[in-house]
PDB file of C-alpha atoms in Angstrom:
ATOM      1  CA  UNK E 240      96.886 -79.954  85.480  1.00 82.00           C
ATOM      2  CA  UNK E 241      95.052 -82.490  83.402  1.00 87.00           C
ATOM      3  CA  UNK E 242      96.533 -85.966  83.274  1.00 91.00           C
ATOM      4  CA  UNK E 243      95.853 -89.511  82.108  1.00 94.00           C
ATOM      5  CA  UNK E 244      96.941 -92.731  83.793  1.00 94.00           C
ATOM      6  CA  UNK E 245      96.931 -96.036  81.927  1.00 93.00           C
ATOM      7  CA  UNK E 246      97.564 -99.537  83.155  1.00 85.00           C
ATOM      8  CA  UNK E 247     101.152-100.516  82.604  1.00 81.00           C
ATOM      9  CA  UNK E 248     101.944-103.092  80.023  1.00 84.00           C
ATOM     10  CA  UNK E 249     102.914-105.053  78.262  1.00 94.00           C
ATOM     11  CA  UNK E 250      99.769-107.101  77.961  1.00 96.00           C
ATOM     12  CA  UNK E 251      99.975-110.496  76.290  1.00 97.00           C
ATOM     13  CA  UNK E 252      96.801-112.385  75.378  1.00 97.00           C
ATOM     14  CA  UNK E 253      95.849-115.397  73.340  1.00 97.00           C
ATOM     15  CA  UNK E 254      93.671-114.934  70.287  1.00 97.00           C
ATOM     16  CA  UNK E 255      89.946-114.648  71.135  1.00 97.00           C
ATOM     17  CA  UNK E 256      90.639-113.582  74.729  1.00 97.00           C
ATOM     18  CA  UNK E 257      88.828-110.672  76.353  1.00 98.00           C
ATOM     19  CA  UNK E 258      90.757-107.408  76.551  1.00 97.00           C
ATOM     20  CA  UNK E 259      90.552-104.625  79.107  1.00 97.00           C
ATOM     21  CA  UNK E 260      93.004-101.734  79.243  1.00 97.00           C
ATOM     22  CA  UNK E 261      92.338 -99.415  82.157  1.00 97.00           C
ATOM     23  CA  UNK E 262      92.456 -95.650  81.823  1.00 97.00           C
ATOM     24  CA  UNK E 263      91.674 -93.036  84.450  1.00 97.00           C
ATOM     25  CA  UNK E 264      91.941 -89.295  84.170  1.00 95.00           C
ATOM     26  CA  UNK E 265      92.202 -86.103  86.171  1.00 94.00           C
ATOM     27  CA  UNK E 266      90.733 -82.971  84.660  1.00 90.00           C
ATOM     28  CA  UNK E 267      88.727 -79.912  85.524  1.00 84.00           C
ATOM     29  CA  UNK E 268      85.466 -79.403  83.742  1.00 82.00           C
ATOM     30  CA  UNK E 269      84.250 -81.774  81.057  1.00 85.00           C
ATOM     31  CA  UNK E 270      87.001 -83.184  78.871  1.00 91.00           C
ATOM     32  CA  UNK E 271      86.602 -85.314  75.782  1.00 93.00           C
ATOM     33  CA  UNK E 272      88.260 -88.722  75.945  1.00 95.00           C
ATOM     34  CA  UNK E 273      90.010 -90.647  73.189  1.00 95.00           C
ATOM     35  CA  UNK E 274      91.694 -93.954  72.491  1.00 97.00           C
ATOM     36  CA  UNK E 275      94.422 -93.969  69.870  1.00 96.00           C
ATOM     37  CA  UNK E 276      96.187 -97.015  68.450  1.00 96.00           C
ATOM     38  CA  UNK E 277      99.735 -97.171  67.099  1.00 93.00           C
ATOM     39  CA  UNK E 278     100.704-100.099  64.888  1.00 93.00           C
ATOM     40  CA  UNK E 279     104.412-100.905  64.494  1.00 88.00           C
ATOM     41  CA  UNK E 280     106.278 -98.240  62.538  1.00 84.00           C
ATOM     42  CA  UNK E 281     103.238 -96.019  62.157  1.00 86.00           C
ATOM     43  CA  UNK E 282     101.741 -92.902  63.681  1.00 88.00           C
ATOM     44  CA  UNK E 283      98.771 -92.778  66.010  1.00 91.00           C
ATOM     45  CA  UNK E 284      95.306 -93.414  64.628  1.00 94.00           C
ATOM     46  CA  UNK E 285      92.097 -92.488  66.358  1.00 94.00           C
ATOM     47  CA  UNK E 286      90.319 -95.648  67.498  1.00 97.00           C
ATOM     48  CA  UNK E 287      87.304 -94.162  69.278  1.00 96.00           C
ATOM     49  CA  UNK E 288      86.201 -91.185  71.297  1.00 95.00           C
ATOM     50  CA  UNK E 289      83.522 -89.987  73.719  1.00 95.00           C
ATOM     51  CA  UNK E 290      82.657 -86.377  74.351  1.00 92.00           C
ATOM     52  CA  UNK E 291      80.378 -86.449  77.397  1.00 91.00           C
ATOM     53  CA  UNK E 292      79.549 -88.532  80.440  1.00 92.00           C
ATOM     54  CA  UNK E 293      77.966 -91.946  79.773  1.00 95.00           C
ATOM     55  CA  UNK E 294      78.826 -91.776  76.064  1.00 95.00           C
ATOM     56  CA  UNK E 295      80.125 -95.024  74.622  1.00 97.00           C
ATOM     57  CA  UNK E 296      82.665 -94.867  71.838  1.00 96.00           C
ATOM     58  CA  UNK E 297      83.035 -97.925  69.632  1.00 97.00           C
ATOM     59  CA  UNK E 298      84.987 -98.990  66.569  1.00 97.00           C
ATOM     60  CA  UNK E 299      86.327-102.270  65.119  1.00 95.00           C
ATOM     61  CA  UNK E 300      84.886-104.253  68.061  1.00 97.00           C
ATOM     62  CA  UNK E 301      86.518-102.006  70.665  1.00 98.00           C
ATOM     63  CA  UNK E 302      84.396-100.086  73.160  1.00 98.00           C
ATOM     64  CA  UNK E 303      84.946 -97.578  75.933  1.00 98.00           C
ATOM     65  CA  UNK E 304      82.428 -95.795  78.143  1.00 97.00           C
ATOM     66  CA  UNK E 305      83.013 -92.326  79.595  1.00 97.00           C
ATOM     67  CA  UNK E 306      82.433 -92.749  83.351  1.00 96.00           C
ATOM     68  CA  UNK E 307      82.506 -89.403  85.094  1.00 93.00           C
ATOM     69  CA  UNK E 308      81.760 -90.852  88.539  1.00 94.00           C
ATOM     70  CA  UNK E 309      84.904 -93.004  88.419  1.00 95.00           C
ATOM     71  CA  UNK E 310      86.849 -90.693  86.037  1.00 96.00           C
ATOM     72  CA  UNK E 311      87.554 -93.676  83.811  1.00 97.00           C
ATOM     73  CA  UNK E 312      87.521 -94.629  80.134  1.00 97.00           C
ATOM     74  CA  UNK E 313      88.516 -98.288  80.019  1.00 98.00           C
ATOM     75  CA  UNK E 314      89.055 -99.914  76.626  1.00 98.00           C
ATOM     76  CA  UNK E 315      87.460-103.335  76.039  1.00 98.00           C
ATOM     77  CA  UNK E 316      87.199-105.880  73.271  1.00 98.00           C
ATOM     78  CA  UNK E 317      85.411-109.171  73.539  1.00 97.00           C
ATOM     79  CA  UNK E 318      87.660-111.255  71.310  1.00 96.00           C
ATOM     80  CA  UNK E 319      91.083-110.004  70.279  1.00 97.00           C
ATOM     81  CA  UNK E 320      92.895-110.985  67.098  1.00 97.00           C
ATOM     82  CA  UNK E 321      96.583-111.136  66.247  1.00 97.00           C
ATOM     83  CA  UNK E 322      96.061-108.038  64.113  1.00 96.00           C
ATOM     84  CA  UNK E 323      95.113-106.064  67.250  1.00 97.00           C
ATOM     85  CA  UNK E 324      98.714-106.216  68.446  1.00 97.00           C
ATOM     86  CA  UNK E 325      99.729-102.570  68.853  1.00 97.00           C
ATOM     87  CA  UNK E 326     100.301 -99.836  71.407  1.00 95.00           C
ATOM     88  CA  UNK E 327      97.140 -98.206  72.761  1.00 96.00           C
ATOM     89  CA  UNK E 328      97.044 -94.657  74.117  1.00 95.00           C
ATOM     90  CA  UNK E 329      94.328 -93.074  76.197  1.00 96.00           C
ATOM     91  CA  UNK E 330      94.070 -89.302  75.812  1.00 94.00           C
ATOM     92  CA  UNK E 331      91.955 -86.377  76.899  1.00 92.00           C
ATOM     93  CA  UNK E 332      91.322 -82.874  75.626  1.00 89.00           C
ATOM     94  CA  UNK E 333      90.184 -80.590  78.387  1.00 83.00           C
ATOM     95  CA  UNK E 334      89.023 -77.052  78.876  1.00 74.00           C
ATOM     96  CA  UNK E 335      92.455 -75.628  78.069  1.00 71.00           C
ATOM     97  CA  UNK E 336      92.229 -77.488  74.725  1.00 71.00           C
ATOM     98  CA  UNK E 337      95.557 -79.218  75.297  1.00 77.00           C
ATOM     99  CA  UNK E 338      95.579 -82.938  74.438  1.00 85.00           C
ATOM    100  CA  UNK E 339      97.168 -85.096  77.150  1.00 89.00           C
ATOM    101  CA  UNK E 340      98.215 -88.691  76.596  1.00 91.00           C
ATOM    102  CA  UNK E 341      98.761 -91.658  78.830  1.00 92.00           C
ATOM    103  CA  UNK E 342     102.045 -93.568  78.682  1.00 91.00           C
ATOM    104  CA  UNK E 343     100.647 -96.198  76.323  1.00 93.00           C
ATOM    105  CA  UNK E 344      99.967 -99.918  76.748  1.00 95.00           C
ATOM    106  CA  UNK E 345     101.591-102.437  74.442  1.00 95.00           C
ATOM    107  CA  UNK E 346      99.309-105.340  73.526  1.00 97.00           C
ATOM    108  CA  UNK E 347     100.603-108.551  72.002  1.00 97.00           C
ATOM    109  CA  UNK E 348      98.114-111.162  70.831  1.00 97.00           C
ATOM    110  CA  UNK E 349      99.448-114.652  70.226  1.00 97.00           C
ATOM    111  CA  UNK E 350      97.813-117.169  67.869  1.00 95.00           C
TER     112      UNK E 350
ATOM    113  CA  UNK H 209      94.200 -91.076  56.059  1.00 56.00           C
ATOM    114  CA  UNK H 210      94.931 -87.428  56.812  1.00 66.00           C
ATOM    115  CA  UNK H 211      97.546 -86.011  54.439  1.00 92.00           C
ATOM    116  CA  UNK H 212     100.475 -85.492  56.790  1.00 95.00           C
ATOM    117  CA  UNK H 213     104.043 -86.098  55.686  1.00 95.00           C
ATOM    118  CA  UNK H 214     107.015 -85.946  58.014  1.00 96.00           C
ATOM    119  CA  UNK H 215     110.582 -85.740  56.804  1.00 96.00           C
ATOM    120  CA  UNK H 216     113.008 -87.210  57.322  1.00 97.00           C
ATOM    121  CA  UNK H 217     111.605 -90.466  58.712  1.00 95.00           C
ATOM    122  CA  UNK H 218     114.908 -91.398  60.325  1.00 96.00           C
ATOM    123  CA  UNK H 219     117.937 -89.313  61.241  1.00 97.00           C
ATOM    124  CA  UNK H 220     121.144 -89.857  63.146  1.00 97.00           C
ATOM    125  CA  UNK H 221     123.008 -86.724  64.145  1.00 96.00           C
ATOM    126  CA  UNK H 222     125.876 -85.730  66.385  1.00 97.00           C
ATOM    127  CA  UNK H 223     125.612 -83.874  69.657  1.00 97.00           C
ATOM    128  CA  UNK H 224     125.799 -80.125  69.170  1.00 97.00           C
ATOM    129  CA  UNK H 225     124.601 -80.062  65.570  1.00 96.00           C
ATOM    130  CA  UNK H 226     121.428 -78.300  64.449  1.00 96.00           C
ATOM    131  CA  UNK H 227     118.555 -80.444  63.193  1.00 97.00           C
ATOM    132  CA  UNK H 228     115.316 -79.474  61.460  1.00 98.00           C
ATOM    133  CA  UNK H 229     112.321 -81.756  61.106  1.00 98.00           C
ATOM    134  CA  UNK H 230     109.579 -80.929  58.655  1.00 98.00           C
ATOM    135  CA  UNK H 231     105.841 -81.554  58.764  1.00 98.00           C
ATOM    136  CA  UNK H 232     103.749 -80.977  55.655  1.00 97.00           C
ATOM    137  CA  UNK H 233      99.944 -81.222  55.554  1.00 97.00           C
ATOM    138  CA  UNK H 234      97.500 -81.160  52.672  1.00 96.00           C
ATOM    139  CA  UNK H 235      94.332 -80.838  54.794  1.00 93.00           C
ATOM    140  CA  UNK H 236      94.439 -77.037  55.263  1.00 93.00           C
ATOM    141  CA  UNK H 237      93.988 -77.491  59.017  1.00 93.00           C
ATOM    142  CA  UNK H 238      94.714 -74.423  61.078  1.00 92.00           C
ATOM    143  CA  UNK H 239      96.353 -76.121  64.064  1.00 92.00           C
ATOM    144  CA  UNK H 240      99.613 -78.065  63.962  1.00 94.00           C
ATOM    145  CA  UNK H 241     101.545 -79.703  66.780  1.00 94.00           C
ATOM    146  CA  UNK H 242     104.882 -81.310  67.504  1.00 96.00           C
ATOM    147  CA  UNK H 243     105.030 -84.109  70.072  1.00 95.00           C
ATOM    148  CA  UNK H 244     107.817 -86.349  71.268  1.00 96.00           C
ATOM    149  CA  UNK H 245     107.224 -89.953  72.248  1.00 93.00           C
ATOM    150  CA  UNK H 246     109.368 -91.581  74.904  1.00 91.00           C
ATOM    151  CA  UNK H 247     108.916 -94.883  76.758  1.00 85.00           C
ATOM    152  CA  UNK H 248     106.931 -94.408  79.946  1.00 83.00           C
ATOM    153  CA  UNK H 249     105.865 -90.895  79.016  1.00 86.00           C
ATOM    154  CA  UNK H 250     103.457 -91.350  76.147  1.00 86.00           C
ATOM    155  CA  UNK H 251     103.331 -88.281  73.935  1.00 90.00           C
ATOM    156  CA  UNK H 252     104.328 -84.876  75.245  1.00 93.00           C
ATOM    157  CA  UNK H 253     103.619 -81.601  73.476  1.00 92.00           C
ATOM    158  CA  UNK H 254     106.674 -79.591  72.419  1.00 96.00           C
ATOM    159  CA  UNK H 255     105.155 -76.662  70.507  1.00 95.00           C
ATOM    160  CA  UNK H 256     102.006 -75.948  68.609  1.00 92.00           C
ATOM    161  CA  UNK H 257     100.813 -73.466  66.014  1.00 94.00           C
ATOM    162  CA  UNK H 258      97.421 -71.832  65.635  1.00 91.00           C
ATOM    163  CA  UNK H 259      98.143 -70.141  62.335  1.00 92.00           C
ATOM    164  CA  UNK H 260     100.853 -68.809  60.081  1.00 93.00           C
ATOM    165  CA  UNK H 261     103.553 -67.211  62.229  1.00 92.00           C
ATOM    166  CA  UNK H 262     101.512 -67.957  65.391  1.00 94.00           C
ATOM    167  CA  UNK H 263     103.112 -70.497  67.696  1.00 94.00           C
ATOM    168  CA  UNK H 264     103.205 -71.282  71.384  1.00 92.00           C
ATOM    169  CA  UNK H 265     105.125 -73.495  73.782  1.00 93.00           C
ATOM    170  CA  UNK H 266     103.995 -76.846  75.033  1.00 91.00           C
ATOM    171  CA  UNK H 267     104.941 -78.964  77.986  1.00 89.00           C
ATOM    172  CA  UNK H 268     108.555 -79.745  76.950  1.00 95.00           C
ATOM    173  CA  UNK H 269     109.673 -76.845  74.770  1.00 96.00           C
ATOM    174  CA  UNK H 270     113.179 -76.223  76.146  1.00 96.00           C
ATOM    175  CA  UNK H 271     115.837 -76.769  73.461  1.00 96.00           C
ATOM    176  CA  UNK H 272     113.331 -76.594  70.601  1.00 97.00           C
ATOM    177  CA  UNK H 273     112.082 -73.862  68.311  1.00 97.00           C
ATOM    178  CA  UNK H 274     109.423 -73.910  65.602  1.00 97.00           C
ATOM    179  CA  UNK H 275     108.375 -71.908  62.598  1.00 97.00           C
ATOM    180  CA  UNK H 276     105.315 -71.786  60.405  1.00 97.00           C
ATOM    181  CA  UNK H 277     105.630 -69.574  57.349  1.00 95.00           C
ATOM    182  CA  UNK H 278     102.902 -71.358  55.368  1.00 95.00           C
ATOM    183  CA  UNK H 279      99.676 -73.049  56.446  1.00 95.00           C
ATOM    184  CA  UNK H 280     100.900 -76.411  55.205  1.00 96.00           C
ATOM    185  CA  UNK H 281     104.378 -76.500  56.754  1.00 97.00           C
ATOM    186  CA  UNK H 282     105.478 -76.644  60.391  1.00 98.00           C
ATOM    187  CA  UNK H 283     109.184 -76.954  61.142  1.00 98.00           C
ATOM    188  CA  UNK H 284     110.759 -78.149  64.372  1.00 98.00           C
ATOM    189  CA  UNK H 285     114.378 -77.138  65.000  1.00 98.00           C
ATOM    190  CA  UNK H 286     116.813 -78.442  67.549  1.00 97.00           C
ATOM    191  CA  UNK H 287     119.379 -75.646  67.652  1.00 93.00           C
ATOM    192  CA  UNK H 288     122.079 -77.808  69.250  1.00 96.00           C
ATOM    193  CA  UNK H 289     121.044 -81.423  69.571  1.00 97.00           C
ATOM    194  CA  UNK H 290     121.645 -83.292  72.823  1.00 97.00           C
ATOM    195  CA  UNK H 291     121.391 -86.997  73.626  1.00 97.00           C
ATOM    196  CA  UNK H 292     118.273 -86.308  75.725  1.00 96.00           C
ATOM    197  CA  UNK H 293     116.533 -85.291  72.506  1.00 97.00           C
ATOM    198  CA  UNK H 294     116.837 -88.792  71.085  1.00 97.00           C
ATOM    199  CA  UNK H 295     113.193 -89.666  70.589  1.00 97.00           C
ATOM    200  CA  UNK H 296     110.430 -90.287  68.100  1.00 95.00           C
ATOM    201  CA  UNK H 297     108.831 -87.035  66.977  1.00 97.00           C
ATOM    202  CA  UNK H 298     105.258 -86.830  65.766  1.00 95.00           C
ATOM    203  CA  UNK H 299     103.506 -84.040  63.963  1.00 96.00           C
ATOM    204  CA  UNK H 300      99.752 -83.702  64.389  1.00 94.00           C
ATOM    205  CA  UNK H 301      97.047 -81.481  62.953  1.00 94.00           C
ATOM    206  CA  UNK H 302      93.520 -80.523  63.932  1.00 91.00           C
ATOM    207  CA  UNK H 303      90.792 -78.385  62.449  1.00 87.00           C
ATOM    208  CA  UNK H 304      90.103 -76.537  65.668  1.00 80.00           C
ATOM    209  CA  UNK H 305      91.020 -76.401  69.329  1.00 74.00           C
ATOM    210  CA  UNK H 306      87.545 -77.389  70.467  1.00 78.00           C
ATOM    211  CA  UNK H 307      87.308 -79.875  73.282  1.00 74.00           C
ATOM    212  CA  UNK H 308      85.658 -82.444  70.982  1.00 78.00           C
ATOM    213  CA  UNK H 309      88.276 -82.167  68.273  1.00 82.00           C
ATOM    214  CA  UNK H 310      90.502 -85.108  67.488  1.00 86.00           C
ATOM    215  CA  UNK H 311      94.068 -84.817  66.232  1.00 89.00           C
ATOM    216  CA  UNK H 312      95.512 -86.601  63.206  1.00 92.00           C
ATOM    217  CA  UNK H 313      99.101 -87.800  63.317  1.00 93.00           C
ATOM    218  CA  UNK H 314     101.954 -88.232  60.888  1.00 94.00           C
ATOM    219  CA  UNK H 315     104.053 -91.374  60.766  1.00 92.00           C
ATOM    220  CA  UNK H 316     106.823 -90.019  62.954  1.00 94.00           C
ATOM    221  CA  UNK H 317     110.516 -89.211  62.719  1.00 96.00           C
ATOM    222  CA  UNK H 318     112.971 -91.308  64.666  1.00 96.00           C
ATOM    223  CA  UNK H 319     115.873 -89.069  65.736  1.00 97.00           C
ATOM    224  CA  UNK H 320     119.025 -90.426  67.311  1.00 97.00           C
ATOM    225  CA  UNK H 321     121.599 -88.042  68.750  1.00 97.00           C
ATOM    226  CA  UNK H 322     125.001 -89.675  69.259  1.00 96.00           C
TER     227      UNK H 322
END
């Protein structure tokens, strides 16, 4: 079945550092890909999404490009802030319409 | 923010007791979901609903039942709670089941079974 694999955390960075969180997927057909963010004590919020190959999703300085050839959707940000500290989830919705999530990556940004 | 309210937000219960969690939405979305979140597993689908009185099982449905008597309410019941059901439970909604459709999440219910 469909699945998502994320890099294990936790990830700790200094403010203004470059962020990459790796995400790869296994799916039949042409899934849509999502990044969700969970701030402490809150539910998941959609951060960005991409619905077809080579699409780039972007929001709040975060970007991710749907790479079908490498089945990847890595999350990047050029300069992280303390307020970016959260748990990030990669997810896909495939042909069976079920949404599958990765295990989540906890990011801590230190001043 | 999508209008999704989960109640209670926190609950401690004893093994063997029944527990019901409630999800209420004000968005009139057709599809509603219950997920559980556990370390190392991300979110896993328990049950979902595609309309009033229409529900189906997800990936980890054993030990759980659901009901949806109104569009806006989706209840998750643990008939006899076990310690393995200690988790954070999230309700989600979506307008459709299309592959491009995102889900919106509630704030979660932290359940502890002692």
